[in-house]
């Protein structure tokens, strides 16, 4: 390869990493405040089921025209893949996290996003044969220790429901990790993936909500200003924007690196939970959040640039 070609390739790789990092940063910024705002909502004004409806009812409607516009160019396998996206990153995951936030402190959502690098790396190792470097092992070990520290607070807490919320967060992290892997290998663009995920979630969840959650819904009882704020944050930012930004960062950085960028959320989430909700973390929770963030940083250093995406069956 000539020097000119090598230089051009290096520039392309640098640009790809930069754009992927910016999309990942946008996701982190929006998601870092989501636990506090959602816990505030599910403990004072609406139900977890209402949160899911706002997220994918509004998000699905926003992205429905996008899906219709992209339908003609969508590969055949995308329509089945969209169902997987909705099951892994759609309403089930949102219900797990919203219900978890009704039980446990907002900062404990770290157990969902923080463990995603660990789960994703293990999936890539066992199913794709991707090696885990020594540096990444150190990072993943720190993430594990941090999660155990935060989870230990719940086990030792007099608030008996904390551990129940933590279990829901861990389950959500598992689902999200599988989604990242499928998104990376689906061959779909970030916009295609976001549109499929949101619209499928809307179509699946809306009838389910009407049948099982309509009578207990509190959406008609809260102030209009609160409804508009939650509708914007849950539906526009979380239901549409971050689905695209997460998918885009996954396509550019690869599933492990994208998941690791999300593990930078812990410290920010605990800080915002303190300022918004007045939740004061224990020393073990602070150390756990720092350990997860440091582990994510070490693991991200060892992340390799993604190979061209291949379709997953």
CSV table of C-alpha atoms in Angstrom, one decimal:
chain,number,residue,atom,x,y,z
A,1,UNK,CA,0.0,0.0,0.0
A,2,UNK,CA,1.4,3.4,-0.9
A,3,UNK,CA,2.1,6.1,1.6
A,4,UNK,CA,-0.8,8.2,0.2
A,5,UNK,CA,-3.2,5.3,0.5
A,6,UNK,CA,-2.1,4.6,4.1
A,7,UNK,CA,-2.5,8.3,5.0
A,8,UNK,CA,-6.0,8.4,3.5
A,9,UNK,CA,-7.0,5.2,5.3
A,10,UNK,CA,-5.7,6.6,8.6
A,11,UNK,CA,-7.7,9.8,8.1
A,12,UNK,CA,-10.9,7.8,7.4
A,13,UNK,CA,-10.4,5.7,10.5
A,14,UNK,CA,-9.8,8.8,12.6
A,15,UNK,CA,-12.9,10.5,11.2
A,16,UNK,CA,-15.0,7.4,11.9
A,17,UNK,CA,-13.8,7.2,15.5
A,18,UNK,CA,-14.4,11.0,16.0
A,19,UNK,CA,-18.0,10.8,14.7
A,20,UNK,CA,-18.7,7.7,16.6
A,21,UNK,CA,-17.4,9.3,19.8
A,22,UNK,CA,-19.6,12.4,19.3
A,23,UNK,CA,-22.7,10.3,18.8
A,24,UNK,CA,-21.8,8.3,21.9
A,25,UNK,CA,-21.3,11.5,23.9
A,26,UNK,CA,-24.7,12.8,22.8
A,27,UNK,CA,-26.2,9.5,24.1
A,28,UNK,CA,-24.4,9.8,27.4
A,29,UNK,CA,-25.5,13.4,27.9
A,30,UNK,CA,-29.2,12.6,27.5
A,31,UNK,CA,-29.1,9.3,29.3
A,32,UNK,CA,-27.2,10.7,32.3
A,33,UNK,CA,-30.3,12.7,33.5
A,34,UNK,CA,-32.8,10.1,32.5
A,35,UNK,CA,-32.6,8.0,35.7
A,36,UNK,CA,-33.3,11.1,37.9
A,37,UNK,CA,-36.1,12.5,35.8
A,38,UNK,CA,-37.7,9.0,35.4
A,39,UNK,CA,-37.5,8.1,39.1
A,40,UNK,CA,-39.0,11.5,40.0
A,41,UNK,CA,-41.9,10.8,37.6
A,42,UNK,CA,-42.6,7.2,38.7
A,43,UNK,CA,-42.5,8.0,42.4
A,44,UNK,CA,-44.6,11.2,42.2
A,45,UNK,CA,-46.8,11.5,39.1
A,46,UNK,CA,-47.1,8.6,36.7
A,47,UNK,CA,-46.7,4.8,36.5
A,48,UNK,CA,-43.8,2.9,34.9
A,49,UNK,CA,-46.2,1.8,32.1
A,50,UNK,CA,-47.0,5.4,31.4
A,51,UNK,CA,-43.3,6.2,31.0
A,52,UNK,CA,-43.0,3.4,28.4
A,53,UNK,CA,-46.0,4.7,26.5
A,54,UNK,CA,-44.6,8.2,26.4
A,55,UNK,CA,-41.2,6.9,25.2
A,56,UNK,CA,-42.4,4.7,22.4
A,57,UNK,CA,-45.8,6.3,21.7
A,58,UNK,CA,-44.2,9.6,20.9
A,59,UNK,CA,-40.9,8.2,19.6
A,60,UNK,CA,-42.7,5.7,17.3
A,61,UNK,CA,-44.9,8.5,15.8
A,62,UNK,CA,-41.9,10.7,15.2
A,63,UNK,CA,-40.0,7.9,13.4
A,64,UNK,CA,-43.0,6.4,11.5
A,65,UNK,CA,-42.6,8.8,8.5
A,66,UNK,CA,-38.9,7.9,8.5
A,67,UNK,CA,-39.6,4.2,8.4
A,68,UNK,CA,-42.2,4.7,5.5
A,69,UNK,CA,-39.6,6.7,3.6
A,70,UNK,CA,-36.9,4.1,4.1
A,71,UNK,CA,-39.2,1.1,3.5
A,72,UNK,CA,-38.4,0.8,-0.2
A,73,UNK,CA,-34.7,0.5,0.4
A,74,UNK,CA,-34.9,-1.7,3.4
A,75,UNK,CA,-33.4,-5.2,3.0
A,76,UNK,CA,-35.8,-8.1,3.5
A,77,UNK,CA,-34.2,-9.3,6.7
A,78,UNK,CA,-34.6,-5.9,8.3
A,79,UNK,CA,-38.3,-6.4,9.0
A,80,UNK,CA,-37.6,-9.5,11.2
A,81,UNK,CA,-34.5,-7.8,12.7
A,82,UNK,CA,-36.7,-4.9,13.7
A,83,UNK,CA,-38.8,-7.2,15.9
A,84,UNK,CA,-35.6,-8.3,17.7
A,85,UNK,CA,-34.6,-4.7,18.2
A,86,UNK,CA,-38.1,-3.9,19.7
A,87,UNK,CA,-37.9,-6.9,22.0
A,88,UNK,CA,-34.3,-6.2,23.2
A,89,UNK,CA,-34.1,-2.4,23.3
A,90,UNK,CA,-37.8,-1.4,23.1
A,91,UNK,CA,-40.7,-1.6,25.5
A,92,UNK,CA,-39.5,-4.6,27.6
A,93,UNK,CA,-36.2,-2.9,28.4
A,94,UNK,CA,-37.9,0.4,29.1
A,95,UNK,CA,-40.4,-1.3,31.4
A,96,UNK,CA,-37.6,-3.1,33.3
A,97,UNK,CA,-35.7,0.2,33.9
A,98,UNK,CA,-38.8,2.3,34.7
A,99,UNK,CA,-40.1,-0.3,37.2
A,100,UNK,CA,-36.6,-0.6,38.6
A,101,UNK,CA,-36.4,3.2,39.2
A,102,UNK,CA,-39.7,2.9,41.1
A,103,UNK,CA,-37.9,0.6,43.5
A,104,UNK,CA,-34.3,1.6,43.7
A,105,UNK,CA,-32.3,4.9,43.7
A,106,UNK,CA,-31.7,6.6,40.3
A,107,UNK,CA,-27.9,6.1,40.6
A,108,UNK,CA,-28.4,2.3,40.7
A,109,UNK,CA,-29.4,2.4,37.0
A,110,UNK,CA,-25.6,2.2,36.7
A,111,UNK,CA,-26.1,-1.5,37.0
A,112,UNK,CA,-27.8,-1.5,33.6
A,113,UNK,CA,-25.6,0.7,31.5
A,114,UNK,CA,-22.4,0.0,33.6
A,115,UNK,CA,-22.6,-3.8,33.1
A,116,UNK,CA,-23.3,-3.6,29.3
A,117,UNK,CA,-19.5,-3.5,28.5
A,118,UNK,CA,-19.1,-6.7,30.5
A,119,UNK,CA,-22.0,-8.5,28.9
A,120,UNK,CA,-21.2,-7.3,25.4
A,121,UNK,CA,-17.5,-8.4,25.6
A,122,UNK,CA,-18.6,-11.8,26.9
A,123,UNK,CA,-21.1,-12.2,24.1
A,124,UNK,CA,-18.5,-11.2,21.5
A,125,UNK,CA,-16.0,-13.6,23.0
A,126,UNK,CA,-18.3,-16.7,23.2
A,127,UNK,CA,-20.3,-16.2,20.0
A,128,UNK,CA,-17.9,-14.3,17.7
A,129,UNK,CA,-14.6,-15.5,19.0
A,130,UNK,CA,-13.3,-12.0,19.7
A,131,UNK,CA,-10.3,-12.1,22.1
A,132,UNK,CA,-10.4,-10.1,25.3
A,133,UNK,CA,-7.1,-8.3,25.8
A,134,UNK,CA,-5.4,-8.1,29.2
A,135,UNK,CA,-6.2,-4.4,29.5
A,136,UNK,CA,-9.8,-5.0,28.8
A,137,UNK,CA,-9.9,-7.8,31.4
A,138,UNK,CA,-8.6,-5.3,34.0
A,139,UNK,CA,-11.3,-2.9,33.0
A,140,UNK,CA,-14.1,-5.5,33.1
A,141,UNK,CA,-12.8,-6.7,36.5
A,142,UNK,CA,-13.1,-3.1,37.8
A,143,UNK,CA,-16.7,-2.8,36.4
A,144,UNK,CA,-17.6,-6.0,38.1
A,145,UNK,CA,-16.2,-4.9,41.5
A,146,UNK,CA,-18.0,-1.6,41.1
A,147,UNK,CA,-21.3,-3.3,40.4
A,148,UNK,CA,-20.8,-5.6,43.4
A,149,UNK,CA,-20.2,-2.5,45.6
A,150,UNK,CA,-23.4,-0.8,44.4
A,151,UNK,CA,-25.4,-4.0,44.6
A,152,UNK,CA,-24.0,-4.7,48.1
A,153,UNK,CA,-25.5,-1.4,49.3
A,154,UNK,CA,-29.0,-2.6,48.3
A,155,UNK,CA,-28.5,-6.0,50.0
A,156,UNK,CA,-27.5,-4.3,53.2
A,157,UNK,CA,-30.1,-1.5,53.0
A,158,UNK,CA,-33.1,-1.4,55.2
A,159,UNK,CA,-35.0,-0.4,52.1
A,160,UNK,CA,-35.9,-4.0,51.1
A,161,UNK,CA,-37.0,-3.1,47.6
A,162,UNK,CA,-33.7,-1.8,46.4
A,163,UNK,CA,-32.3,-5.2,45.5
A,164,UNK,CA,-35.4,-5.9,43.5
A,165,UNK,CA,-34.8,-2.8,41.4
A,166,UNK,CA,-31.1,-3.8,41.0
A,167,UNK,CA,-32.1,-7.2,39.6
A,168,UNK,CA,-34.3,-5.5,37.0
A,169,UNK,CA,-31.4,-3.2,36.1
A,170,UNK,CA,-29.1,-6.1,35.5
A,171,UNK,CA,-31.7,-7.8,33.3
A,172,UNK,CA,-32.1,-4.6,31.3
A,173,UNK,CA,-28.3,-4.5,30.8
A,174,UNK,CA,-28.3,-8.0,29.4
A,175,UNK,CA,-31.0,-7.2,26.9
A,176,UNK,CA,-29.3,-4.0,25.9
A,177,UNK,CA,-26.0,-5.8,25.3
A,178,UNK,CA,-27.6,-8.3,22.9
A,179,UNK,CA,-29.2,-5.4,21.1
A,180,UNK,CA,-25.8,-3.7,20.6
A,181,UNK,CA,-24.4,-6.9,19.2
A,182,UNK,CA,-27.3,-7.5,16.8
A,183,UNK,CA,-27.3,-3.8,15.7
A,184,UNK,CA,-23.6,-3.9,14.9
A,185,UNK,CA,-24.0,-7.1,12.8
A,186,UNK,CA,-27.3,-6.4,11.2
A,187,UNK,CA,-25.9,-4.4,8.3
A,188,UNK,CA,-28.6,-1.7,8.9
A,189,UNK,CA,-28.0,2.0,9.2
A,190,UNK,CA,-28.5,3.8,12.5
A,191,UNK,CA,-31.6,5.5,11.1
A,192,UNK,CA,-33.1,2.2,9.8
A,193,UNK,CA,-32.5,0.6,13.2
A,194,UNK,CA,-34.0,3.5,15.2
A,195,UNK,CA,-37.1,3.7,13.0
A,196,UNK,CA,-37.7,-0.1,13.1
A,197,UNK,CA,-37.2,-0.2,16.9
A,198,UNK,CA,-39.5,2.7,17.7
A,199,UNK,CA,-42.3,1.9,15.3
A,200,UNK,CA,-42.4,-1.8,16.2
A,201,UNK,CA,-42.4,-0.9,19.9
A,202,UNK,CA,-45.3,1.5,19.3
A,203,UNK,CA,-47.3,-1.2,17.4
A,204,UNK,CA,-46.6,-3.9,20.0
A,205,UNK,CA,-46.9,-1.9,23.2
A,206,UNK,CA,-49.9,0.3,22.5
A,207,UNK,CA,-52.5,-2.5,22.4
A,208,UNK,CA,-50.8,-4.1,25.4
A,209,UNK,CA,-51.1,-0.8,27.3
A,210,UNK,CA,-54.7,-0.3,26.5
A,211,UNK,CA,-55.6,-3.8,27.6
A,212,UNK,CA,-53.6,-4.0,30.8
A,213,UNK,CA,-52.5,-0.6,32.0
A,214,UNK,CA,-55.1,1.9,30.9
A,215,UNK,CA,-57.2,1.8,34.1
A,216,UNK,CA,-54.2,2.4,36.3
A,217,UNK,CA,-52.7,5.1,34.1
A,218,UNK,CA,-52.1,8.6,35.7
A,219,UNK,CA,-51.4,10.5,32.5
A,220,UNK,CA,-54.7,12.3,32.6
A,221,UNK,CA,-54.1,13.4,36.2
A,222,UNK,CA,-50.8,15.2,36.1
A,223,UNK,CA,-50.2,18.9,35.3
A,224,UNK,CA,-49.9,19.7,31.6
A,225,UNK,CA,-46.4,21.2,32.1
A,226,UNK,CA,-45.2,17.9,33.7
A,227,UNK,CA,-46.8,15.9,30.9
A,228,UNK,CA,-45.2,18.1,28.2
A,229,UNK,CA,-41.8,17.8,29.9
A,230,UNK,CA,-41.9,14.0,30.3
A,231,UNK,CA,-43.3,13.7,26.8
A,232,UNK,CA,-40.4,15.6,25.3
A,233,UNK,CA,-37.7,13.9,27.4
A,234,UNK,CA,-39.1,10.4,27.2
A,235,UNK,CA,-40.6,10.5,23.7
A,236,UNK,CA,-38.4,12.9,21.7
A,237,UNK,CA,-35.0,12.6,23.4
A,238,UNK,CA,-35.1,9.0,24.7
A,239,UNK,CA,-37.6,7.5,22.3
A,240,UNK,CA,-36.2,8.8,19.1
A,241,UNK,CA,-32.9,10.8,19.3
A,242,UNK,CA,-30.9,8.5,21.6
A,243,UNK,CA,-32.0,5.4,19.8
A,244,UNK,CA,-30.5,6.8,16.6
A,245,UNK,CA,-27.4,8.1,18.4
A,246,UNK,CA,-26.7,4.8,20.1
A,247,UNK,CA,-27.2,2.9,16.9
A,248,UNK,CA,-24.9,5.3,15.0
A,249,UNK,CA,-22.1,5.1,17.6
A,250,UNK,CA,-22.4,1.3,17.5
A,251,UNK,CA,-22.0,1.2,13.8
A,252,UNK,CA,-19.0,3.5,13.9
A,253,UNK,CA,-17.2,2.3,17.0
A,254,UNK,CA,-18.4,-1.4,17.3
A,255,UNK,CA,-20.6,-2.9,19.9
A,256,UNK,CA,-17.9,-3.3,22.7
A,257,UNK,CA,-16.7,0.3,22.4
A,258,UNK,CA,-20.2,1.7,22.1
A,259,UNK,CA,-21.3,-0.2,25.3
A,260,UNK,CA,-18.1,1.0,27.1
A,261,UNK,CA,-18.9,4.6,26.3
A,262,UNK,CA,-22.2,4.2,28.0
A,263,UNK,CA,-20.4,3.0,31.1
A,264,UNK,CA,-19.1,6.5,31.6
A,265,UNK,CA,-22.6,7.3,32.9
A,266,UNK,CA,-22.3,6.2,36.5
A,267,UNK,CA,-20.6,9.3,38.0
A,268,UNK,CA,-22.8,11.7,36.1
A,269,UNK,CA,-26.0,9.8,37.0
A,270,UNK,CA,-25.2,9.8,40.7
A,271,UNK,CA,-24.4,13.6,40.6
A,272,UNK,CA,-27.6,14.4,38.8
A,273,UNK,CA,-29.6,12.2,41.1
A,274,UNK,CA,-28.1,14.2,44.0
A,275,UNK,CA,-29.0,17.6,42.5
A,276,UNK,CA,-32.4,16.7,41.1
A,277,UNK,CA,-33.7,14.3,43.7
A,278,UNK,CA,-31.5,14.9,46.7
A,279,UNK,CA,-30.3,11.3,46.8
A,280,UNK,CA,-27.0,11.2,48.8
A,281,UNK,CA,-24.9,8.2,47.7
A,282,UNK,CA,-23.0,6.1,50.2
A,283,UNK,CA,-19.2,5.8,50.1
A,284,UNK,CA,-19.6,2.4,48.6
A,285,UNK,CA,-21.9,3.7,45.8
A,286,UNK,CA,-19.4,6.5,45.0
A,287,UNK,CA,-16.5,4.1,44.9
A,288,UNK,CA,-18.6,1.7,42.8
A,289,UNK,CA,-19.4,4.4,40.3
A,290,UNK,CA,-15.8,5.5,40.0
A,291,UNK,CA,-14.7,1.9,39.6
A,292,UNK,CA,-17.2,1.3,36.8
A,293,UNK,CA,-16.1,4.5,35.0
A,294,UNK,CA,-12.4,3.7,35.4
A,295,UNK,CA,-13.0,0.2,34.2
A,296,UNK,CA,-14.9,1.4,31.2
A,297,UNK,CA,-12.0,3.8,30.4
A,298,UNK,CA,-9.4,1.0,30.6
A,299,UNK,CA,-11.6,-1.4,28.5
A,300,UNK,CA,-12.3,1.3,25.9
A,301,UNK,CA,-8.5,1.8,25.4
A,302,UNK,CA,-8.3,-1.8,24.3
A,303,UNK,CA,-11.3,-1.7,21.9
A,304,UNK,CA,-10.4,-2.3,18.3
A,305,UNK,CA,-11.9,-0.6,15.3
A,306,UNK,CA,-14.9,-2.5,14.1
A,307,UNK,CA,-14.7,-4.8,11.1
A,308,UNK,CA,-17.2,-4.3,8.2
A,309,UNK,CA,-20.7,-5.3,9.4
A,310,UNK,CA,-22.0,-8.7,8.5
A,311,UNK,CA,-25.6,-9.7,8.5
A,312,UNK,CA,-26.7,-11.8,11.5
A,313,UNK,CA,-29.3,-14.5,11.1
